[in-house]
PDB file of C-alpha atoms in Angstrom:
ATOM      1  CA  MET A  92       3.406 -69.888 -85.666  1.00  0.00           C
ATOM      2  CA  ARG A  93       1.248 -70.210 -88.150  1.00  0.00           C
ATOM      3  CA  PRO A  94      -1.461 -71.822 -86.661  1.00  0.00           C
ATOM      4  CA  LEU A  95      -1.633 -69.188 -83.785  1.00  0.00           C
ATOM      5  CA  ILE A  96      -1.534 -66.339 -86.216  1.00  0.00           C
ATOM      6  CA  THR A  97      -4.944 -67.899 -88.165  1.00  0.00           C
ATOM      7  CA  ALA A  98      -6.252 -68.466 -85.068  1.00  0.00           C
ATOM      8  CA  LEU A  99      -6.157 -64.285 -84.626  1.00  0.00           C
ATOM      9  CA  GLU A 100      -7.260 -63.883 -87.546  1.00  0.00           C
ATOM     10  CA  ILE A 101     -10.375 -65.881 -87.530  1.00  0.00           C
ATOM     11  CA  HIS A 102     -11.252 -64.486 -83.922  1.00  0.00           C
ATOM     12  CA  GLN A 103     -10.822 -60.580 -85.432  1.00  0.00           C
ATOM     13  CA  ASN A 104     -14.005 -58.071 -84.447  1.00  0.00           C
ATOM     14  CA  LYS A 105     -14.261 -55.351 -86.968  1.00  0.00           C
ATOM     15  CA  GLU A 106     -16.293 -53.242 -84.571  1.00  0.00           C
ATOM     16  CA  ASN A 107     -14.067 -53.451 -81.810  1.00  0.00           C
ATOM     17  CA  ALA A 108     -10.941 -52.774 -83.636  1.00  0.00           C
ATOM     18  CA  GLN A 109     -11.515 -49.625 -83.935  1.00  0.00           C
ATOM     19  CA  PRO A 110     -12.037 -48.666 -80.338  1.00  0.00           C
ATOM     20  CA  MET A 111      -8.936 -50.330 -79.457  1.00  0.00           C
ATOM     21  CA  LYS A 112      -7.124 -48.354 -82.062  1.00  0.00           C
ATOM     22  CA  HIS A 113      -8.524 -45.430 -81.016  1.00  0.00           C
ATOM     23  CA  TYR A 114      -7.542 -46.354 -76.943  1.00  0.00           C
ATOM     24  CA  MET A 115      -3.983 -47.066 -78.187  1.00  0.00           C
ATOM     25  CA  ARG A 116      -4.283 -43.212 -79.683  1.00  0.00           C
ATOM     26  CA  ASP A 117      -4.231 -44.661 -83.173  1.00  0.00           C
ATOM     27  CA  GLN A 118      -0.599 -46.107 -82.698  1.00  0.00           C
ATOM     28  CA  PHE A 119      -1.426 -49.565 -84.068  1.00  0.00           C
ATOM     29  CA  PRO A 120      -3.945 -51.782 -86.670  1.00  0.00           C
ATOM     30  CA  PHE A 121      -5.971 -54.186 -83.957  1.00  0.00           C
ATOM     31  CA  PHE A 122      -8.046 -57.367 -85.075  1.00  0.00           C
ATOM     32  CA  GLY A 123     -10.242 -56.348 -82.511  1.00  0.00           C
ATOM     33  CA  ILE A 124      -9.895 -59.232 -80.172  1.00  0.00           C
ATOM     34  CA  LYS A 125     -10.292 -58.561 -76.242  1.00  0.00           C
ATOM     35  CA  ALA A 126      -7.724 -59.426 -73.926  1.00  0.00           C
ATOM     36  CA  PRO A 127      -9.586 -62.819 -72.262  1.00  0.00           C
ATOM     37  CA  ASP A 128      -9.926 -64.210 -75.769  1.00  0.00           C
ATOM     38  CA  ARG A 129      -6.283 -63.612 -76.853  1.00  0.00           C
ATOM     39  CA  ARG A 130      -4.794 -65.327 -73.847  1.00  0.00           C
ATOM     40  CA  ALA A 131      -7.563 -68.434 -74.135  1.00  0.00           C
ATOM     41  CA  ILE A 132      -6.555 -68.667 -78.174  1.00  0.00           C
ATOM     42  CA  VAL A 133      -2.596 -68.535 -76.414  1.00  0.00           C
ATOM     43  CA  ARG A 134      -3.689 -71.301 -74.575  1.00  0.00           C
ATOM     44  CA  ASP A 135      -5.085 -73.584 -76.631  1.00  0.00           C
ATOM     45  CA  PHE A 136      -1.921 -73.349 -79.315  1.00  0.00           C
ATOM     46  CA  ILE A 137       0.166 -74.210 -76.347  1.00  0.00           C
ATOM     47  CA  ARG A 138      -2.324 -77.155 -75.504  1.00  0.00           C
ATOM     48  CA  ASN A 139      -1.605 -77.971 -78.711  1.00  0.00           C
ATOM     49  CA  TYR A 140       1.345 -77.171 -79.775  1.00  0.00           C
ATOM     50  CA  GLY A 141       3.971 -76.960 -76.999  1.00  0.00           C
ATOM     51  CA  LEU A 142       6.081 -73.638 -75.659  1.00  0.00           C
ATOM     52  CA  PRO A 143       8.673 -73.276 -78.006  1.00  0.00           C
ATOM     53  CA  GLU A 144      12.157 -74.294 -76.964  1.00  0.00           C
ATOM     54  CA  SER A 145      14.318 -71.568 -75.109  1.00  0.00           C
ATOM     55  CA  ASP A 146      16.863 -71.436 -77.975  1.00  0.00           C
ATOM     56  CA  GLN A 147      13.851 -71.238 -80.990  1.00  0.00           C
ATOM     57  CA  LEU A 148      12.325 -68.448 -78.033  1.00  0.00           C
ATOM     58  CA  PRO A 149      13.467 -64.957 -79.604  1.00  0.00           C
ATOM     59  CA  LEU A 150      13.131 -65.861 -83.266  1.00  0.00           C
ATOM     60  CA  THR A 151       9.097 -67.413 -82.657  1.00  0.00           C
ATOM     61  CA  ILE A 152       8.536 -63.890 -80.655  1.00  0.00           C
ATOM     62  CA  LYS A 153       9.930 -61.986 -83.188  1.00  0.00           C
ATOM     63  CA  GLN A 154       8.079 -63.184 -85.881  1.00  0.00           C
ATOM     64  CA  LEU A 155       5.195 -62.447 -84.223  1.00  0.00           C
ATOM     65  CA  TRP A 156       6.449 -58.983 -82.998  1.00  0.00           C
ATOM     66  CA  ASN A 157       7.193 -58.537 -86.756  1.00  0.00           C
ATOM     67  CA  LEU A 158       3.732 -58.801 -87.824  1.00  0.00           C
ATOM     68  CA  PRO A 159       1.441 -55.446 -88.267  1.00  0.00           C
ATOM     69  CA  MET A 160      -1.645 -56.486 -85.631  1.00  0.00           C
ATOM     70  CA  ARG A 161      -1.227 -55.151 -81.654  1.00  0.00           C
ATOM     71  CA  GLU A 162      -2.638 -58.675 -80.883  1.00  0.00           C
ATOM     72  CA  CYS A 163       0.287 -60.592 -82.436  1.00  0.00           C
ATOM     73  CA  GLN A 164       2.790 -58.231 -80.376  1.00  0.00           C
ATOM     74  CA  THR A 165       0.593 -58.976 -77.009  1.00  0.00           C
ATOM     75  CA  ALA A 166       0.352 -62.664 -78.015  1.00  0.00           C
ATOM     76  CA  ALA A 167       4.323 -62.227 -78.320  1.00  0.00           C
ATOM     77  CA  LEU A 168       4.336 -61.262 -74.351  1.00  0.00           C
ATOM     78  CA  ASP A 169       1.925 -63.935 -73.249  1.00  0.00           C
ATOM     79  CA  LEU A 170       4.136 -66.615 -74.649  1.00  0.00           C
ATOM     80  CA  LEU A 171       6.829 -65.191 -72.802  1.00  0.00           C
ATOM     81  CA  GLY A 172       4.960 -65.283 -69.309  1.00  0.00           C
ATOM     82  CA  TYR A 173       4.698 -68.670 -70.433  1.00  0.00           C
ATOM     83  CA  ALA A 174       7.956 -69.296 -70.922  1.00  0.00           C
ATOM     84  CA  LYS A 175       9.073 -67.143 -68.413  1.00  0.00           C
ATOM     85  CA  LYS A 176      11.185 -69.504 -66.260  1.00  0.00           C
ATOM     86  CA  GLN A 177      12.976 -70.277 -69.137  1.00  0.00           C
ATOM     87  CA  LEU A 178      14.202 -66.929 -69.635  1.00  0.00           C
ATOM     88  CA  LYS A 179      18.134 -66.129 -68.940  1.00  0.00           C
ATOM     89  CA  ALA A 180      20.812 -63.376 -69.599  1.00  0.00           C
ATOM     90  CA  ASP A 181      21.344 -64.494 -73.415  1.00  0.00           C
ATOM     91  CA  HIS A 182      17.321 -63.664 -73.856  1.00  0.00           C
ATOM     92  CA  MET A 183      18.580 -59.356 -72.480  1.00  0.00           C
ATOM     93  CA  PRO A 184      18.822 -58.583 -76.245  1.00  0.00           C
ATOM     94  CA  LEU A 185      15.685 -59.899 -77.006  1.00  0.00           C
ATOM     95  CA  LEU A 186      13.918 -58.150 -74.363  1.00  0.00           C
ATOM     96  CA  GLU A 187      16.032 -54.787 -75.078  1.00  0.00           C
ATOM     97  CA  TRP A 188      14.874 -55.683 -78.571  1.00  0.00           C
ATOM     98  CA  LEU A 189      11.044 -55.958 -77.323  1.00  0.00           C
ATOM     99  CA  ILE A 190      11.093 -52.961 -75.768  1.00  0.00           C
ATOM    100  CA  VAL A 191      12.938 -50.315 -78.440  1.00  0.00           C
ATOM    101  CA  THR A 192      10.710 -52.393 -81.015  1.00  0.00           C
ATOM    102  CA  LYS A 193       6.862 -51.700 -81.716  1.00  0.00           C
ATOM    103  CA  SER A 194       6.782 -49.422 -78.146  1.00  0.00           C
ATOM    104  CA  TRP A 195       3.815 -48.495 -76.269  1.00  0.00           C
ATOM    105  CA  TRP A 196       2.998 -48.552 -72.865  1.00  0.00           C
ATOM    106  CA  ASP A 197       1.247 -51.682 -73.281  1.00  0.00           C
ATOM    107  CA  THR A 198       4.179 -54.137 -74.167  1.00  0.00           C
ATOM    108  CA  VAL A 199       6.741 -52.052 -72.373  1.00  0.00           C
ATOM    109  CA  ASP A 200       4.986 -52.290 -68.880  1.00  0.00           C
ATOM    110  CA  TYR A 201       4.510 -55.376 -69.236  1.00  0.00           C
ATOM    111  CA  ILE A 202       8.360 -56.521 -70.288  1.00  0.00           C
ATOM    112  CA  ALA A 203      10.149 -54.479 -67.687  1.00  0.00           C
ATOM    113  CA  PRO A 204       8.499 -55.487 -64.356  1.00  0.00           C
ATOM    114  CA  GLN A 205       7.638 -59.350 -65.971  1.00  0.00           C
ATOM    115  CA  CYS A 206      11.040 -60.432 -67.771  1.00  0.00           C
ATOM    116  CA  CYS A 207      13.701 -58.216 -66.977  1.00  0.00           C
ATOM    117  CA  GLY A 208      13.000 -57.580 -63.602  1.00  0.00           C
ATOM    118  CA  THR A 209      12.728 -61.114 -62.748  1.00  0.00           C
ATOM    119  CA  LEU A 210      16.245 -61.794 -64.935  1.00  0.00           C
ATOM    120  CA  PHE A 211      17.766 -58.878 -62.681  1.00  0.00           C
ATOM    121  CA  LYS A 212      16.600 -60.323 -59.231  1.00  0.00           C
ATOM    122  CA  HIS A 213      17.922 -64.136 -60.599  1.00  0.00           C
ATOM    123  CA  ASP A 214      21.096 -62.714 -62.509  1.00  0.00           C
ATOM    124  CA  PRO A 215      22.431 -58.980 -60.510  1.00  0.00           C
ATOM    125  CA  TYR A 216      24.905 -58.703 -62.581  1.00  0.00           C
ATOM    126  CA  LEU A 217      22.624 -58.149 -65.632  1.00  0.00           C
ATOM    127  CA  ILE A 218      21.627 -54.638 -64.098  1.00  0.00           C
ATOM    128  CA  GLU A 219      25.109 -52.944 -64.481  1.00  0.00           C
ATOM    129  CA  LEU A 220      24.983 -54.257 -68.603  1.00  0.00           C
ATOM    130  CA  TYR A 221      21.319 -52.903 -69.387  1.00  0.00           C
ATOM    131  CA  ALA A 222      19.467 -51.137 -66.722  1.00  0.00           C
ATOM    132  CA  ASP A 223      21.926 -48.418 -65.370  1.00  0.00           C
ATOM    133  CA  LYS A 224      22.423 -48.192 -69.685  1.00  0.00           C
ATOM    134  CA  TRP A 225      18.984 -47.424 -70.178  1.00  0.00           C
ATOM    135  CA  ILE A 226      18.273 -45.293 -67.501  1.00  0.00           C
ATOM    136  CA  VAL A 227      20.348 -42.530 -69.395  1.00  0.00           C
ATOM    137  CA  SER A 228      19.613 -43.052 -72.465  1.00  0.00           C
ATOM    138  CA  GLN A 229      17.935 -41.167 -75.564  1.00  0.00           C
ATOM    139  CA  ASN A 230      15.385 -43.846 -75.503  1.00  0.00           C
ATOM    140  CA  ILE A 231      11.970 -43.275 -72.750  1.00  0.00           C
ATOM    141  CA  TRP A 232      11.024 -46.379 -73.083  1.00  0.00           C
ATOM    142  CA  LEU A 233      14.419 -47.869 -72.199  1.00  0.00           C
ATOM    143  CA  ARG A 234      14.086 -45.348 -69.572  1.00  0.00           C
ATOM    144  CA  ARG A 235      10.671 -46.219 -68.527  1.00  0.00           C
ATOM    145  CA  ALA A 236      11.723 -49.909 -68.450  1.00  0.00           C
ATOM    146  CA  ALA A 237      14.471 -48.989 -66.145  1.00  0.00           C
ATOM    147  CA  LEU A 238      12.409 -47.299 -63.485  1.00  0.00           C
ATOM    148  CA  LEU A 239       9.958 -50.173 -63.510  1.00  0.00           C
ATOM    149  CA  HIS A 240      12.375 -53.042 -63.850  1.00  0.00           C
ATOM    150  CA  GLN A 241      11.493 -53.310 -59.322  1.00  0.00           C
ATOM    151  CA  LEU A 242       8.121 -52.831 -59.630  1.00  0.00           C
ATOM    152  CA  LYS A 243       7.077 -56.151 -58.104  1.00  0.00           C
ATOM    153  CA  TYR A 244      10.176 -56.453 -55.974  1.00  0.00           C
ATOM    154  CA  LYS A 245       8.863 -54.719 -52.414  1.00  0.00           C
ATOM    155  CA  GLN A 246      10.758 -55.722 -49.833  1.00  0.00           C
ATOM    156  CA  MET A 247      13.641 -57.075 -52.194  1.00  0.00           C
ATOM    157  CA  THR A 248      13.712 -53.253 -53.814  1.00  0.00           C
ATOM    158  CA  ASN A 249      16.907 -51.504 -53.980  1.00  0.00           C
ATOM    159  CA  GLU A 250      15.887 -48.450 -52.013  1.00  0.00           C
ATOM    160  CA  ALA A 251      19.093 -46.427 -53.488  1.00  0.00           C
ATOM    161  CA  ARG A 252      18.513 -47.651 -56.887  1.00  0.00           C
ATOM    162  CA  LEU A 253      15.107 -46.672 -57.464  1.00  0.00           C
ATOM    163  CA  PHE A 254      15.910 -43.256 -55.940  1.00  0.00           C
ATOM    164  CA  ARG A 255      18.571 -42.467 -57.900  1.00  0.00           C
ATOM    165  CA  TYR A 256      17.047 -43.496 -61.333  1.00  0.00           C
ATOM    166  CA  ILE A 257      14.657 -41.079 -60.189  1.00  0.00           C
ATOM    167  CA  LEU A 258      16.377 -38.625 -59.670  1.00  0.00           C
ATOM    168  CA  LEU A 259      18.280 -38.915 -63.102  1.00  0.00           C
ATOM    169  CA  ASN A 260      14.812 -38.190 -64.699  1.00  0.00           C
ATOM    170  CA  ALA A 261      13.191 -36.451 -62.320  1.00  0.00           C
ATOM    171  CA  ASP A 262      13.492 -32.573 -64.511  1.00  0.00           C
ATOM    172  CA  SER A 263      12.169 -34.902 -67.720  1.00  0.00           C
ATOM    173  CA  ASP A 264       8.862 -33.400 -69.295  1.00  0.00           C
ATOM    174  CA  GLN A 265       8.315 -36.326 -71.237  1.00  0.00           C
ATOM    175  CA  PHE A 266       4.925 -37.650 -69.511  1.00  0.00           C
ATOM    176  CA  PHE A 267       5.771 -41.486 -69.644  1.00  0.00           C
ATOM    177  CA  ILE A 268       8.788 -40.992 -67.124  1.00  0.00           C
ATOM    178  CA  GLN A 269       6.438 -39.019 -65.231  1.00  0.00           C
ATOM    179  CA  LYS A 270       3.888 -41.396 -64.747  1.00  0.00           C
ATOM    180  CA  ALA A 271       6.473 -44.232 -64.280  1.00  0.00           C
ATOM    181  CA  ILE A 272       8.441 -42.950 -61.496  1.00  0.00           C
ATOM    182  CA  GLY A 273       4.760 -41.329 -59.553  1.00  0.00           C
ATOM    183  CA  TRP A 274       4.033 -45.216 -60.346  1.00  0.00           C
ATOM    184  CA  VAL A 275       7.295 -46.809 -58.668  1.00  0.00           C
ATOM    185  CA  LEU A 276       6.886 -44.276 -55.534  1.00  0.00           C
ATOM    186  CA  ARG A 277       3.304 -45.126 -55.473  1.00  0.00           C
ATOM    187  CA  GLU A 278       4.168 -49.127 -55.157  1.00  0.00           C
ATOM    188  CA  TYR A 279       6.922 -48.672 -52.824  1.00  0.00           C
ATOM    189  CA  SER A 280       4.678 -46.539 -50.452  1.00  0.00           C
ATOM    190  CA  LYS A 281       2.983 -49.269 -49.819  1.00  0.00           C
ATOM    191  CA  THR A 282       6.479 -51.588 -48.577  1.00  0.00           C
ATOM    192  CA  ASP A 283       8.471 -48.615 -47.029  1.00  0.00           C
ATOM    193  CA  PRO A 284       5.890 -44.906 -46.955  1.00  0.00           C
ATOM    194  CA  HIS A 285       8.114 -43.301 -44.685  1.00  0.00           C
ATOM    195  CA  ALA A 286      10.741 -43.918 -47.261  1.00  0.00           C
ATOM    196  CA  VAL A 287       8.891 -42.832 -50.333  1.00  0.00           C
ATOM    197  CA  GLN A 288       7.180 -39.951 -48.298  1.00  0.00           C
ATOM    198  CA  LEU A 289      10.659 -38.431 -46.804  1.00  0.00           C
ATOM    199  CA  PHE A 290      11.998 -38.851 -50.640  1.00  0.00           C
ATOM    200  CA  ILE A 291       8.901 -36.798 -51.911  1.00  0.00           C
ATOM    201  CA  GLN A 292       9.363 -34.090 -49.332  1.00  0.00           C
ATOM    202  CA  GLN A 293      12.796 -33.384 -49.764  1.00  0.00           C
ATOM    203  CA  HIS A 294      12.763 -33.347 -53.823  1.00  0.00           C
ATOM    204  CA  GLU A 295      11.481 -31.738 -56.704  1.00  0.00           C
ATOM    205  CA  LEU A 296       9.411 -34.198 -58.450  1.00  0.00           C
ATOM    206  CA  LYS A 297       7.278 -33.277 -61.772  1.00  0.00           C
ATOM    207  CA  PRO A 298       3.606 -32.509 -60.516  1.00  0.00           C
ATOM    208  CA  LEU A 299       2.184 -35.692 -62.021  1.00  0.00           C
ATOM    209  CA  SER A 300       4.966 -37.517 -60.557  1.00  0.00           C
ATOM    210  CA  THR A 301       4.232 -36.350 -57.473  1.00  0.00           C
ATOM    211  CA  ARG A 302       0.516 -36.936 -57.446  1.00  0.00           C
ATOM    212  CA  GLU A 303       0.796 -40.242 -58.752  1.00  0.00           C
ATOM    213  CA  GLY A 304       3.528 -41.072 -55.856  1.00  0.00           C
ATOM    214  CA  LEU A 305       1.300 -40.062 -52.880  1.00  0.00           C
ATOM    215  CA  LYS A 306      -1.866 -41.716 -53.993  1.00  0.00           C
ATOM    216  CA  TRP A 307      -1.632 -44.921 -51.779  1.00  0.00           C
ATOM    217  CA  LEU A 308       0.297 -42.249 -48.975  1.00  0.00           C
ATOM    218  CA  ASN A 309      -2.754 -40.054 -49.259  1.00  0.00           C
ATOM    219  CA  ARG A 310      -5.353 -42.496 -48.950  1.00  0.00           C
ATOM    220  CA  HIS A 311      -4.018 -45.217 -46.353  1.00  0.00           C
ATOM    221  CA  TYR A 312      -0.962 -44.601 -44.817  1.00  0.00           C
ATOM    222  CA  LEU A 313      -1.395 -40.962 -44.028  1.00  0.00           C
ATOM    223  CA  LYS A 314      -4.612 -40.805 -42.649  1.00  0.00           C
ATOM    224  CA  SER A 315      -3.777 -43.537 -40.240  1.00  0.00           C
ATOM    225  CA  LYS A 316      -1.375 -41.270 -39.100  1.00  0.00           C
ATOM    226  CA  GLY A 317      -3.976 -38.611 -38.745  1.00  0.00           C
ATOM    227  CA  GLU A 318      -1.473 -36.158 -41.538  1.00  0.00           C
TER     228      GLU A 318
END
């Protein structure tokens, strides 16, 4: 990992670092490397050194994750993206650790649909072992991950599970939970607008969740229906 870390250090930009830190509510320090440049650095690293082997992936990812600068965590996610086909059930403890460690929306919102969602789709038995427990966890990021894991499923969405997860968290005062509920409803409304419209009408959700959940419906479906 040293060549990758060195490349990130070389490309740091102090002018960018402070605004990036401020945008993330001062949660993490930054090198100040913009996303396209960071992705290019990771691509160059993979081109020169290859991807870690499947059994070495957790150690490699954790080495990056434990470093202070936020680009180290997002570079770790870039590596995970390239290694997504290598992910299997044995990697779920790693993904769970990533969700609860240095947690914020920028990492959780990638891990949940892109990594956990892919594994859950391939091995549905993992949902009961992980997502069904996360959705009632005291950790808001695990709950957000459970809500978001079907975000990209479209027609493959398990509607009953989606709505059940939402109702288990509908009264949450946590911004990131309310926002996640609205987001998954908005995305699923593009697949089944009638089901989402009916669900929102029949259940009392927080105003933020309702507003976000209705965004696509209000712009497209309801207008086309003349409602």
